[in-house]
PDB file of C-alpha atoms in Angstrom:
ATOM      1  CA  UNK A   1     -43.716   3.279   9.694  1.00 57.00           C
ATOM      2  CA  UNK A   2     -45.279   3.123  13.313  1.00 62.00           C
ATOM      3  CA  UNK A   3     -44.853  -0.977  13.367  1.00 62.00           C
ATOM      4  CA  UNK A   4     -41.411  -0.002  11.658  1.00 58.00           C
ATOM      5  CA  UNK A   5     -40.328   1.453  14.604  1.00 62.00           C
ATOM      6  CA  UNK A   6     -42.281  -1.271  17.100  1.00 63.00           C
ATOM      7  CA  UNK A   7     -40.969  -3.675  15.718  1.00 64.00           C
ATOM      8  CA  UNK A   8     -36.862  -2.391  15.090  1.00 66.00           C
ATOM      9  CA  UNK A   9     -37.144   0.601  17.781  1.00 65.00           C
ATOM     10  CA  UNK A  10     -35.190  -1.079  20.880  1.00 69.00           C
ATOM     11  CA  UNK A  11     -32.224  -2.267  18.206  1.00 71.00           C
ATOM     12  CA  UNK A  12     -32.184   0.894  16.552  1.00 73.00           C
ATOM     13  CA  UNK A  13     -31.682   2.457  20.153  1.00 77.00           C
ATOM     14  CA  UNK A  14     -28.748   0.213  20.870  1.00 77.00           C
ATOM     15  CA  UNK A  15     -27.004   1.599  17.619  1.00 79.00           C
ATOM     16  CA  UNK A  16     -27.763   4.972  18.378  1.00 79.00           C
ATOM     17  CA  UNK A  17     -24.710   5.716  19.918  1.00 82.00           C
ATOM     18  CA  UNK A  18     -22.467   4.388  17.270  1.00 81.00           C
ATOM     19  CA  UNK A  19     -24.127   6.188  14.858  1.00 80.00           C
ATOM     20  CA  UNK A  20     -23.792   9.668  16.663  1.00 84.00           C
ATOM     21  CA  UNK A  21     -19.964   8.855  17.209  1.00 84.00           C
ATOM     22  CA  UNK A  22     -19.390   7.811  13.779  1.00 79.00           C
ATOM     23  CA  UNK A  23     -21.137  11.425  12.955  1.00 79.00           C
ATOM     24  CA  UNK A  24     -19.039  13.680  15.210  1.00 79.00           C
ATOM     25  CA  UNK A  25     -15.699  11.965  14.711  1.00 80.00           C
ATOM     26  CA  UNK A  26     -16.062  10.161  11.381  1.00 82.00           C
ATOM     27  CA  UNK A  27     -18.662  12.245   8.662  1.00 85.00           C
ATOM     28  CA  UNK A  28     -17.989  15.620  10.677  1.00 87.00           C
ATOM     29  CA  UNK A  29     -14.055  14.913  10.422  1.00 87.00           C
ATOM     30  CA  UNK A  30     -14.531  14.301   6.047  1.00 88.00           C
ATOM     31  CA  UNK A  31     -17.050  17.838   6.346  1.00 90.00           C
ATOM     32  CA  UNK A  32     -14.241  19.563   7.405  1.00 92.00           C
ATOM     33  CA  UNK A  33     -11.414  18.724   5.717  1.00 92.00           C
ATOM     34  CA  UNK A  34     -13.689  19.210   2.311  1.00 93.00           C
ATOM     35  CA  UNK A  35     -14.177  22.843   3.632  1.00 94.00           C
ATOM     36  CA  UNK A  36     -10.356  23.370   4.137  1.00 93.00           C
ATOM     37  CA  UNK A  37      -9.136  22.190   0.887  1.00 94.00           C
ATOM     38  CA  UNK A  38     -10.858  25.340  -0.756  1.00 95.00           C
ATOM     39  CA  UNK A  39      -8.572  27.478   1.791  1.00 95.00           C
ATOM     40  CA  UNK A  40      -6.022  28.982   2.674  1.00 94.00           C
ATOM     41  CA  UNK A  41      -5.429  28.265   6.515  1.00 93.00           C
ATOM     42  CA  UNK A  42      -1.719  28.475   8.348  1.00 90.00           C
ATOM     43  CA  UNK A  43      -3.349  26.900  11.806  1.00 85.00           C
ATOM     44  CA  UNK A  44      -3.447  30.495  13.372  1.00 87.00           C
ATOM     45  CA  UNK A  45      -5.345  33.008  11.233  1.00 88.00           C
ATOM     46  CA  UNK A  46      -8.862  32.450  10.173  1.00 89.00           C
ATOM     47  CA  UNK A  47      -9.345  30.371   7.368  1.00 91.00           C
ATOM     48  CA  UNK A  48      -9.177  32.152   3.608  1.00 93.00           C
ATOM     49  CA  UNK A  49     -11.811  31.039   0.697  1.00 93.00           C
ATOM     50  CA  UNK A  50      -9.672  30.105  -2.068  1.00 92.00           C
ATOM     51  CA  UNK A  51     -11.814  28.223  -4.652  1.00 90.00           C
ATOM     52  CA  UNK A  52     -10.253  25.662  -6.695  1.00 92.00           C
ATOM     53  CA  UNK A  53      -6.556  27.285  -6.367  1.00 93.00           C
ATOM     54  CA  UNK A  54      -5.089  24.311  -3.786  1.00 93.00           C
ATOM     55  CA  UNK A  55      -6.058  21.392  -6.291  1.00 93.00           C
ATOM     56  CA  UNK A  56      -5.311  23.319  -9.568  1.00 92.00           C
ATOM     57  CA  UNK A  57      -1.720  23.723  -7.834  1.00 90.00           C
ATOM     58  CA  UNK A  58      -1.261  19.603  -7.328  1.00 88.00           C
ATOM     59  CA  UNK A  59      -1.250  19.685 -11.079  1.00 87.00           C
ATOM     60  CA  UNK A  60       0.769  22.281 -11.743  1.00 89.00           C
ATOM     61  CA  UNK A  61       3.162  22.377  -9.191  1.00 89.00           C
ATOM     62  CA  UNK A  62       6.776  20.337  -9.901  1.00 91.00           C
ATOM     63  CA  UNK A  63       6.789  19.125  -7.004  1.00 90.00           C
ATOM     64  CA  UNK A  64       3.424  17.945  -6.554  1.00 91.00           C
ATOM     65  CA  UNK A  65       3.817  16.304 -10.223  1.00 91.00           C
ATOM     66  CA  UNK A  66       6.970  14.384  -8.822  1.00 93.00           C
ATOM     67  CA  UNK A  67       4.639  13.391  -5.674  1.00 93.00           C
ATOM     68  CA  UNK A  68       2.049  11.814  -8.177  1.00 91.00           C
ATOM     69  CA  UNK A  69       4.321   9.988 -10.111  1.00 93.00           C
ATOM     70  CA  UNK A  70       6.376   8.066  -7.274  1.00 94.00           C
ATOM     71  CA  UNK A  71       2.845   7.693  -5.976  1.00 93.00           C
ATOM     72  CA  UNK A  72       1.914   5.748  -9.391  1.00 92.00           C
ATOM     73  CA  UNK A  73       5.147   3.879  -8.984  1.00 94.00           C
ATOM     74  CA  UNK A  74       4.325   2.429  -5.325  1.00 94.00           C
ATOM     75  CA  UNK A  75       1.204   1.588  -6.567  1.00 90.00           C
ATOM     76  CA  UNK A  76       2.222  -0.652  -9.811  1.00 91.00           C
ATOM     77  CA  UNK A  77       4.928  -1.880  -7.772  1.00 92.00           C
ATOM     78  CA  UNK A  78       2.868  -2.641  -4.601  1.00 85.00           C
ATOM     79  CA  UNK A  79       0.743  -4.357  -6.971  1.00 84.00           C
ATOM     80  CA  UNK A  80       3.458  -6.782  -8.835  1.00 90.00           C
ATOM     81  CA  UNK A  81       6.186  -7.500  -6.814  1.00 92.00           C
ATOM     82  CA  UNK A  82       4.750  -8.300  -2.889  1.00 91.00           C
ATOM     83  CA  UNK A  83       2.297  -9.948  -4.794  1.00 91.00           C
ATOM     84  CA  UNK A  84       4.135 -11.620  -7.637  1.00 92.00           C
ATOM     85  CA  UNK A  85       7.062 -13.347  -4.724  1.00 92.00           C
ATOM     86  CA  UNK A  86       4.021 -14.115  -2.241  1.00 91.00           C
ATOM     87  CA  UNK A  87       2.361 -16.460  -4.849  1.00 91.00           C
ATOM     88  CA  UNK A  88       6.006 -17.850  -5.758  1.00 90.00           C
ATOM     89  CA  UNK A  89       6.847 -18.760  -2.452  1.00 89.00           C
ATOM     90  CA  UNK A  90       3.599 -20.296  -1.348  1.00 89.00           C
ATOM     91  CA  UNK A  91       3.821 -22.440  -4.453  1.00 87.00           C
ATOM     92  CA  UNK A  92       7.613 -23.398  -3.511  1.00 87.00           C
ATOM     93  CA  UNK A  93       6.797 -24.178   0.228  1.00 85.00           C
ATOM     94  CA  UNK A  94       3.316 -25.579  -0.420  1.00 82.00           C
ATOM     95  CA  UNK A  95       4.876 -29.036   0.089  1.00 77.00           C
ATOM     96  CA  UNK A  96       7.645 -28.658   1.248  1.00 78.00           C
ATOM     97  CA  UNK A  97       8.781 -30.215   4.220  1.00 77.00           C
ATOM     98  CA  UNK A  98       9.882 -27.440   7.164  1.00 74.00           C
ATOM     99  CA  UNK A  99       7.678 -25.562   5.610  1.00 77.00           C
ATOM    100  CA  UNK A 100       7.192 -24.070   8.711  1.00 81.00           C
ATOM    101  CA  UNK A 101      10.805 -22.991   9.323  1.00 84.00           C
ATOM    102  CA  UNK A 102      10.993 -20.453   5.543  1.00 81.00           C
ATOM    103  CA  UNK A 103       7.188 -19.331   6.744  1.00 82.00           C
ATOM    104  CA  UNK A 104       8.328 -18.064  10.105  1.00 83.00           C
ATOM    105  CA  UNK A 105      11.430 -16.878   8.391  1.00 84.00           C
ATOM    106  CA  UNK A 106       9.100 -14.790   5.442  1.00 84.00           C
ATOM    107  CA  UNK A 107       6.737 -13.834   7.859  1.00 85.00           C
ATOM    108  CA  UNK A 108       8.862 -11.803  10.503  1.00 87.00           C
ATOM    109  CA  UNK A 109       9.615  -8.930   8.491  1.00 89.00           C
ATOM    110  CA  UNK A 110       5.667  -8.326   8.748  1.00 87.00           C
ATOM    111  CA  UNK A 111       5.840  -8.909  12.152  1.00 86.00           C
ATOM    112  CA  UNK A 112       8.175  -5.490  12.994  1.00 88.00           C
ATOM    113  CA  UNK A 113       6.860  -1.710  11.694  1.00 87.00           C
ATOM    114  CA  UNK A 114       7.216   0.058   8.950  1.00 87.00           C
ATOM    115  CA  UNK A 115       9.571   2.499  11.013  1.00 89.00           C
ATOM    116  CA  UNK A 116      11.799  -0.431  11.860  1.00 92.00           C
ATOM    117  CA  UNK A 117      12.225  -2.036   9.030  1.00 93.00           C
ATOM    118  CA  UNK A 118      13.102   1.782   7.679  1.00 93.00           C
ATOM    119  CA  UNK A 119      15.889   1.716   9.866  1.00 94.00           C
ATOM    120  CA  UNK A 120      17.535  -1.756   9.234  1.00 94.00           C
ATOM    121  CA  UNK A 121      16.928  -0.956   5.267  1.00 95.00           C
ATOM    122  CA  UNK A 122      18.954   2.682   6.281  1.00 94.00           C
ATOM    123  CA  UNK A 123      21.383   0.817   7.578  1.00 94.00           C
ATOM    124  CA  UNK A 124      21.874  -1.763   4.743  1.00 94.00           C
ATOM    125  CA  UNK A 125      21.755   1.218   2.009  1.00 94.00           C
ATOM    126  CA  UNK A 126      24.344   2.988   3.947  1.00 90.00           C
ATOM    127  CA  UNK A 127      27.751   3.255   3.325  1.00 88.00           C
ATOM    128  CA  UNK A 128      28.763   0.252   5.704  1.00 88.00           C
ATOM    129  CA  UNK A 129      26.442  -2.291   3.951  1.00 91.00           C
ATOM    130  CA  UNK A 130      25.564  -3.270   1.282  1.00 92.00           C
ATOM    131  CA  UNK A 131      28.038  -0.667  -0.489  1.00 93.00           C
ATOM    132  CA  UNK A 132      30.559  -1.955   2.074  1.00 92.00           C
ATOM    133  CA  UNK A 133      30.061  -5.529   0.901  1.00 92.00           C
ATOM    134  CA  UNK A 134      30.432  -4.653  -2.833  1.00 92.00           C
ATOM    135  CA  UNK A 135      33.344  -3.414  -1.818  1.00 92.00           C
ATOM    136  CA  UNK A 136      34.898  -6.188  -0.070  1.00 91.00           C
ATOM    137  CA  UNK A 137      33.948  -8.333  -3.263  1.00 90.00           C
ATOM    138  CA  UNK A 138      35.716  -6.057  -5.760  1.00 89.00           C
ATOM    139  CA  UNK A 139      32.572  -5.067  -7.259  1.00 89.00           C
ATOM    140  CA  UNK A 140      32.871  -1.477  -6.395  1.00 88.00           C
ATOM    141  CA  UNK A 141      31.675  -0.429  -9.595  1.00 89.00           C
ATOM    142  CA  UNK A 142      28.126  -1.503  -8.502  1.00 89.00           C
ATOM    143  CA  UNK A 143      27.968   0.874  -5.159  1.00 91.00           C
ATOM    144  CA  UNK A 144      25.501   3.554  -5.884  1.00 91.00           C
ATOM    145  CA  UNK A 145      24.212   6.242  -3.242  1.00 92.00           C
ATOM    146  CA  UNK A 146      20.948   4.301  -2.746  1.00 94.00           C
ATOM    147  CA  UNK A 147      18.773   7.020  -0.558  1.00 94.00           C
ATOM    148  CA  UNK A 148      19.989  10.140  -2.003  1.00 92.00           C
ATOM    149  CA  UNK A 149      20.091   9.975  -6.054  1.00 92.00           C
ATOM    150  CA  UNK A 150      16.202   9.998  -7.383  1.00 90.00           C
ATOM    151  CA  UNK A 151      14.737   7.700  -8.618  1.00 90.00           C
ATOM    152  CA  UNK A 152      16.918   5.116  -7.342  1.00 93.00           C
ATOM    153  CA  UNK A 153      16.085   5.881  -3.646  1.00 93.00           C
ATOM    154  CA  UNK A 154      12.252   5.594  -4.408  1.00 94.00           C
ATOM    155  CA  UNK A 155      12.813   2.029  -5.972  1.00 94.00           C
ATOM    156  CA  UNK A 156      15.369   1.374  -2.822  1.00 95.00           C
ATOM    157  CA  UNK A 157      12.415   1.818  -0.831  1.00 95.00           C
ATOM    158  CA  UNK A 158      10.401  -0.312  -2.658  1.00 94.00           C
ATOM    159  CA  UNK A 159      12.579  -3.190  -2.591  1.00 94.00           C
ATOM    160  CA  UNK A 160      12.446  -2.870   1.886  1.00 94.00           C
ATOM    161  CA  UNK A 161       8.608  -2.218   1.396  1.00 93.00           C
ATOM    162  CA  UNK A 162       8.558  -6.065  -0.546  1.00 92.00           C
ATOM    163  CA  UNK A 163      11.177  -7.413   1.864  1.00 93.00           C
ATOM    164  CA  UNK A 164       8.345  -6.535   4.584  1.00 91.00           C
ATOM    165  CA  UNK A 165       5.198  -7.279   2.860  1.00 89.00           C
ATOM    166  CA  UNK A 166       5.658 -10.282   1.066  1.00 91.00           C
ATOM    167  CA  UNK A 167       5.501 -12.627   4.116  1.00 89.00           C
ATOM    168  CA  UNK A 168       1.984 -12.137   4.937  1.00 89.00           C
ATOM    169  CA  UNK A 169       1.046 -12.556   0.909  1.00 91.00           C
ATOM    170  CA  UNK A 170       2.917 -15.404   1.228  1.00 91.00           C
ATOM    171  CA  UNK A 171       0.513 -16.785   4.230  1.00 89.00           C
ATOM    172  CA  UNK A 172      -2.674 -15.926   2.677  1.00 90.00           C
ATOM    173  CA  UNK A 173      -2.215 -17.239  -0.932  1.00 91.00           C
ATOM    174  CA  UNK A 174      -0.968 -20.592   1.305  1.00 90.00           C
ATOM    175  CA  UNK A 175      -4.167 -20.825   2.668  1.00 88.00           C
ATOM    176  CA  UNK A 176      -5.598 -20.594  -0.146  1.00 89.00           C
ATOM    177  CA  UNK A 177      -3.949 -23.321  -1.862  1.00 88.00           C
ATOM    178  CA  UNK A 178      -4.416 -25.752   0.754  1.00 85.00           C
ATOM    179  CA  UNK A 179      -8.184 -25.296   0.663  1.00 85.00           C
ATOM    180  CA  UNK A 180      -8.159 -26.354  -3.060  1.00 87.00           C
ATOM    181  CA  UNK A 181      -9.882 -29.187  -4.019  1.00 87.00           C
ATOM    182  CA  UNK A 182      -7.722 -32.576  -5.008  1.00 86.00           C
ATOM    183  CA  UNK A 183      -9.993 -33.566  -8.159  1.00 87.00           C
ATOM    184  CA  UNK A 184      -9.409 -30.452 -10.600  1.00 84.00           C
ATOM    185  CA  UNK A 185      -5.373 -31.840  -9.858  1.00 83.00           C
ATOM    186  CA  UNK A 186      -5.987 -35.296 -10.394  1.00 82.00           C
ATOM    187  CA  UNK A 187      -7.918 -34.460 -13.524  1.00 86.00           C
ATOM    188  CA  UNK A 188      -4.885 -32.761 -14.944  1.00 82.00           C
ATOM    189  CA  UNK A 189      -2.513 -34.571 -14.017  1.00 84.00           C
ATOM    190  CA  UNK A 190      -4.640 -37.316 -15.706  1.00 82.00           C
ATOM    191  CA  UNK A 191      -4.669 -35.553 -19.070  1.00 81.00           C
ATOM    192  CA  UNK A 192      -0.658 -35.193 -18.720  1.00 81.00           C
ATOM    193  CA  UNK A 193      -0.418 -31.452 -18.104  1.00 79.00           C
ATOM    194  CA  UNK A 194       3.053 -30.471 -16.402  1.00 83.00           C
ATOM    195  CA  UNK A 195       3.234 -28.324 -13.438  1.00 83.00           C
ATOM    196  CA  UNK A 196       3.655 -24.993 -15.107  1.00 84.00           C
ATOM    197  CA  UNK A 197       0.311 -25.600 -17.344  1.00 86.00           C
ATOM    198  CA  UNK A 198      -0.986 -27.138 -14.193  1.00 85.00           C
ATOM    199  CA  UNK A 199      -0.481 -24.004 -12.353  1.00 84.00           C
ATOM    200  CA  UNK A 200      -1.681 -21.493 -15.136  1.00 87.00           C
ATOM    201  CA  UNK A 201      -4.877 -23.891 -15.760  1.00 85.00           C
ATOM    202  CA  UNK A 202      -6.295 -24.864 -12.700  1.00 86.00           C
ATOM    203  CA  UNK A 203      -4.132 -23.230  -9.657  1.00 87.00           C
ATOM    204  CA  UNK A 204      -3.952 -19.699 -10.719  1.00 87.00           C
ATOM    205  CA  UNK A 205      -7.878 -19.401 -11.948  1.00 86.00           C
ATOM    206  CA  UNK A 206      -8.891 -21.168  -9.146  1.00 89.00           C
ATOM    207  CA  UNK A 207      -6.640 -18.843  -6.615  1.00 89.00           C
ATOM    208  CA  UNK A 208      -8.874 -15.687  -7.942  1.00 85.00           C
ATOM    209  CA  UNK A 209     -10.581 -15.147  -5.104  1.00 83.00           C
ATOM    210  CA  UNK A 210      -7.758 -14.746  -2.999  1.00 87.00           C
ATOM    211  CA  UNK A 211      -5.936 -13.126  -5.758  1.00 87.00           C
ATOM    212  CA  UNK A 212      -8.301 -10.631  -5.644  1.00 84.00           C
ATOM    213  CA  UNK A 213      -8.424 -10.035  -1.363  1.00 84.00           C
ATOM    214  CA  UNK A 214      -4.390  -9.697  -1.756  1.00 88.00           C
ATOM    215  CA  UNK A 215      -4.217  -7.248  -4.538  1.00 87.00           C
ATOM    216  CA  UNK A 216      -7.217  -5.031  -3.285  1.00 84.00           C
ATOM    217  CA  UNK A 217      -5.097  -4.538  -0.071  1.00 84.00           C
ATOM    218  CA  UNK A 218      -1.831  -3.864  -1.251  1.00 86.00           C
ATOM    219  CA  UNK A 219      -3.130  -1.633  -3.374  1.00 84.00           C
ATOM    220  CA  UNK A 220      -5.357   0.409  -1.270  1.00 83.00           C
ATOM    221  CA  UNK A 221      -1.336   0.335   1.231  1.00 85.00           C
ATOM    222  CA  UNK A 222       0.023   1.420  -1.517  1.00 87.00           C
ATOM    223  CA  UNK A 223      -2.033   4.924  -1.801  1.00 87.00           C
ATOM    224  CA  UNK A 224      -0.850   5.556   1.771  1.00 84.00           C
ATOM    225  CA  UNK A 225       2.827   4.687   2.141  1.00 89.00           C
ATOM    226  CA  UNK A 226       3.719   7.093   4.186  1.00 92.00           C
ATOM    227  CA  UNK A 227       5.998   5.196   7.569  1.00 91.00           C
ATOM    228  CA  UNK A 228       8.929   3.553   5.333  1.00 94.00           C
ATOM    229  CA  UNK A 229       9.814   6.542   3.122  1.00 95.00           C
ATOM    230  CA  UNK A 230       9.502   9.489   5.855  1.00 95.00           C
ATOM    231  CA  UNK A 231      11.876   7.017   8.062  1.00 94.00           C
ATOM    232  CA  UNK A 232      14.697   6.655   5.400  1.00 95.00           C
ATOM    233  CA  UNK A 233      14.594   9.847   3.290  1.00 95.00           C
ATOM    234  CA  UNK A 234      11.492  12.099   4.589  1.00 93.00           C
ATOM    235  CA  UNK A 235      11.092  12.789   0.843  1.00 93.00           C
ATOM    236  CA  UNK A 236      14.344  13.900  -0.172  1.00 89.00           C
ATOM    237  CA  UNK A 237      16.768  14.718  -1.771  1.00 90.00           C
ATOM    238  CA  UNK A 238      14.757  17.961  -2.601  1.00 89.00           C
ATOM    239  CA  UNK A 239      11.685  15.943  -2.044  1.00 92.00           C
ATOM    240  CA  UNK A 240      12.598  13.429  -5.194  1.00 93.00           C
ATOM    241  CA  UNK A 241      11.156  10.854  -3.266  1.00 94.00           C
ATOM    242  CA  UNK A 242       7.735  11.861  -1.776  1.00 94.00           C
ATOM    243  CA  UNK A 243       4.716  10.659  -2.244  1.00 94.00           C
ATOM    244  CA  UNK A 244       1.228  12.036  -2.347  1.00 92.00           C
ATOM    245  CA  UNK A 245       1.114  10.878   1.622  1.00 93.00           C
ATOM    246  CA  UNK A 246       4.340  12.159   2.631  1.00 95.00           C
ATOM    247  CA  UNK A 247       3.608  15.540   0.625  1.00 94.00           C
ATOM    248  CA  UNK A 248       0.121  15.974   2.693  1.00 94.00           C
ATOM    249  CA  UNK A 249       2.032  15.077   5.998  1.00 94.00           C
ATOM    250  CA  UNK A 250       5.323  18.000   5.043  1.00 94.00           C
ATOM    251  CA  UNK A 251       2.083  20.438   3.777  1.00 93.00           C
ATOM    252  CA  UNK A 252      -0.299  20.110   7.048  1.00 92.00           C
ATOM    253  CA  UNK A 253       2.234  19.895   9.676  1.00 92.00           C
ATOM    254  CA  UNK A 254       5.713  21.080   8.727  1.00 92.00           C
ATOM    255  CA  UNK A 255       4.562  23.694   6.724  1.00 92.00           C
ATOM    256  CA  UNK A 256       1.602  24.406   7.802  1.00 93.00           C
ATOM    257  CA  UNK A 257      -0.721  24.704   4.682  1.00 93.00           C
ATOM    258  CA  UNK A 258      -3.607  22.927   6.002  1.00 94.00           C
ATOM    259  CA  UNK A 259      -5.239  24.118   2.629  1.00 94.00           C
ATOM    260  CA  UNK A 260      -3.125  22.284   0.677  1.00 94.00           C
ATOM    261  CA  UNK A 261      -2.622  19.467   2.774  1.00 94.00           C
ATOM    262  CA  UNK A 262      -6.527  19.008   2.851  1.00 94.00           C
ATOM    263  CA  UNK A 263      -6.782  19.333  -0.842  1.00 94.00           C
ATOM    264  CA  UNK A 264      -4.099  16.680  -1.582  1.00 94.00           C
ATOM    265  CA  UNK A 265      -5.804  14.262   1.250  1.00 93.00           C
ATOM    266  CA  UNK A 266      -9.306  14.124  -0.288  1.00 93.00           C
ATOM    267  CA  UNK A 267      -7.556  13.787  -3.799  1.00 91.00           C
ATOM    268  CA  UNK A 268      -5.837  11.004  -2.072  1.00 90.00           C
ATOM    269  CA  UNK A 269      -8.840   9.705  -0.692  1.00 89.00           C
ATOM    270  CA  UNK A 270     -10.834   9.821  -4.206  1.00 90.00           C
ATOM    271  CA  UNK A 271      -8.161   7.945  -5.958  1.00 87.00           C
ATOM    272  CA  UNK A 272      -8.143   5.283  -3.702  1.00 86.00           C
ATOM    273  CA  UNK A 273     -11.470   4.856  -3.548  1.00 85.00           C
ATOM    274  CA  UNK A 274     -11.773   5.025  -7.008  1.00 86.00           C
ATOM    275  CA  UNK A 275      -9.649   3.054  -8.249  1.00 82.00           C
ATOM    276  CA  UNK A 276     -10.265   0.072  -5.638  1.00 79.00           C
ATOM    277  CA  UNK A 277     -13.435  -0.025  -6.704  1.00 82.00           C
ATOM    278  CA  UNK A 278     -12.965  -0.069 -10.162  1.00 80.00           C
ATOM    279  CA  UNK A 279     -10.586  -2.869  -9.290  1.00 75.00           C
ATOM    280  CA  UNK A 280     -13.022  -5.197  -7.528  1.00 71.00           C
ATOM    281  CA  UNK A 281     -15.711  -4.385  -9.925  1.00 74.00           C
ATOM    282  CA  UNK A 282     -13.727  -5.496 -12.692  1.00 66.00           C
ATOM    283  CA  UNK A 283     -12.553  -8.516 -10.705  1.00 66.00           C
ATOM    284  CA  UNK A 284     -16.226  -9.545  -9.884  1.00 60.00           C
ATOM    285  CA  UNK A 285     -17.939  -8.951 -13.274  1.00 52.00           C
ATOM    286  CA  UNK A 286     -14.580 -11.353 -14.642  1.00 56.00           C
ATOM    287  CA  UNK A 287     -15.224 -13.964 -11.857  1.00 53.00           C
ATOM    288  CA  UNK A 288     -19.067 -13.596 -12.226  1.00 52.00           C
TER     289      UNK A 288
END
């Protein structure tokens, strides 16, 4: 232990004060909000022990229930569609020529925030557009109220969460494909395989690894949508359209049930963690 520290004291030293400020605003930070899930706590009076009560209540609660699902609906959806369009595209543009023109193009929705692209997608759900040009083309039959009739305004959101994410799935999954080797190509091509049994016999399997980075971070996004949907419905109608995010953000600070809030955070917090890692230990064992 003595030549331990002789021998790894001085860079130990140097990390020292990382460590004590991951401590105090990192480990001391998860402490506490442990502690205040199993209360009841306004902000103001002292803190109430309340056992078990603020979790059993995410499972009981309607609205909580409604939270969890839209929550499981992000996530499948955050997991297919970005995805699903990112790898289409790449493989349209791959060689294409401009290519650089439709990649700036797919890319600048990724480029602006969550918040804005909330308010152009307000603006196209609203009354004067899209609806407006359904209108114009006689198909008024298709005009729905997009943001305010659940579950439609939860997959309404979805569809300006792919418009913004799919750009940068698009870029990765591109450089993936041009790092490919040539010969695994040449050798189908070779054996006469088309470009579709091409793709699902030597491109796709051979993408995996990338596969894997891009679905491991929209789904761990997915767990904490929170930006998009507070900007074009803050949960409503009748919070129809929350999810577990937006419901710990209208718990802690617009009602003020820090309790609650804290309880549905570290559930939050579990799930992701939980299910990312049975993700990419799945993934691993497959590719190992």
């Amino acid at each position: 232990m003595i030549a331990y520290w002789k021998k790894n004291g001085e860079a130990l030293l140097y990390a020292l004060p990382a460590a004590l400020l991951i401590i105090a605003f990192f480990i001391t930070s998860i402490a506490y909000t442990i502690y205040l899930s199993f209360t009841d706590y306004n902000g103001l009076a002292a803190p109430k022990w309340a056992g078990l009560s603020n979790y059993l209540a995410i499972f009981q609660d309607a609205t909580y229930l409604t939270s969890l699902k839209n929550t499981l609906i992000w996530v499948f959806a955050s997991l297919i569609l970005p995805v699903g369009f990112g790898l289409l595209f790449s493989v349209l543009l791959q060689n294409l020529k401009g290519q650089r023109i439709f990649k700036n193009i797919f890319y600048l929705p990724y480029a602006m925030s969550l918040t804005v692209v909330g308010v152009i997608w307000v603006f196209l759900f609203s009354q004067t557009g899209i609806n407006y040009m359904l209108t114009q083309l006689g198909l008024e039959a298709f005009t729905r109220d997009w943001l305010t009739s659940p579950p439609l305004n939860t997959f309404s959101m979805i569809v300006a969460s792919v418009w913004q994410g799919t750009g940068t799935n698009m870029l990765l999954f591109l450089i993936g494909l041009g790092a490919l080797p040539k010969e695994p190509f040449e050798a189908a091509a070779i054996d006469g395989a088309n470009r579709i049994r091409t793709f699902w016999s030597v491109t796709l399997p051979m993408l995996s690894p990338i596969t894997i980075v891009v679905m491991g971070m929209s789904l761990v996004n997915s767990f904490k949508i929170f930006d998009i949907i507070w900007v074009m419905t803050m949960g409503g109608p009748y919070r129809s359209s929350e999810t577990l995010a937006v419901t710990m953000f209208r718990e802690s600070f617009v009602l003020f049930h820090f309790g609650q809030g804290a309880a549905i955070s570290i559930i939050l917090t579990i799930a992701s963690i939980a299910v990312s890692w049975f993700y990419l230990r799945k993934t691993i064992i497959k590719e190992g």
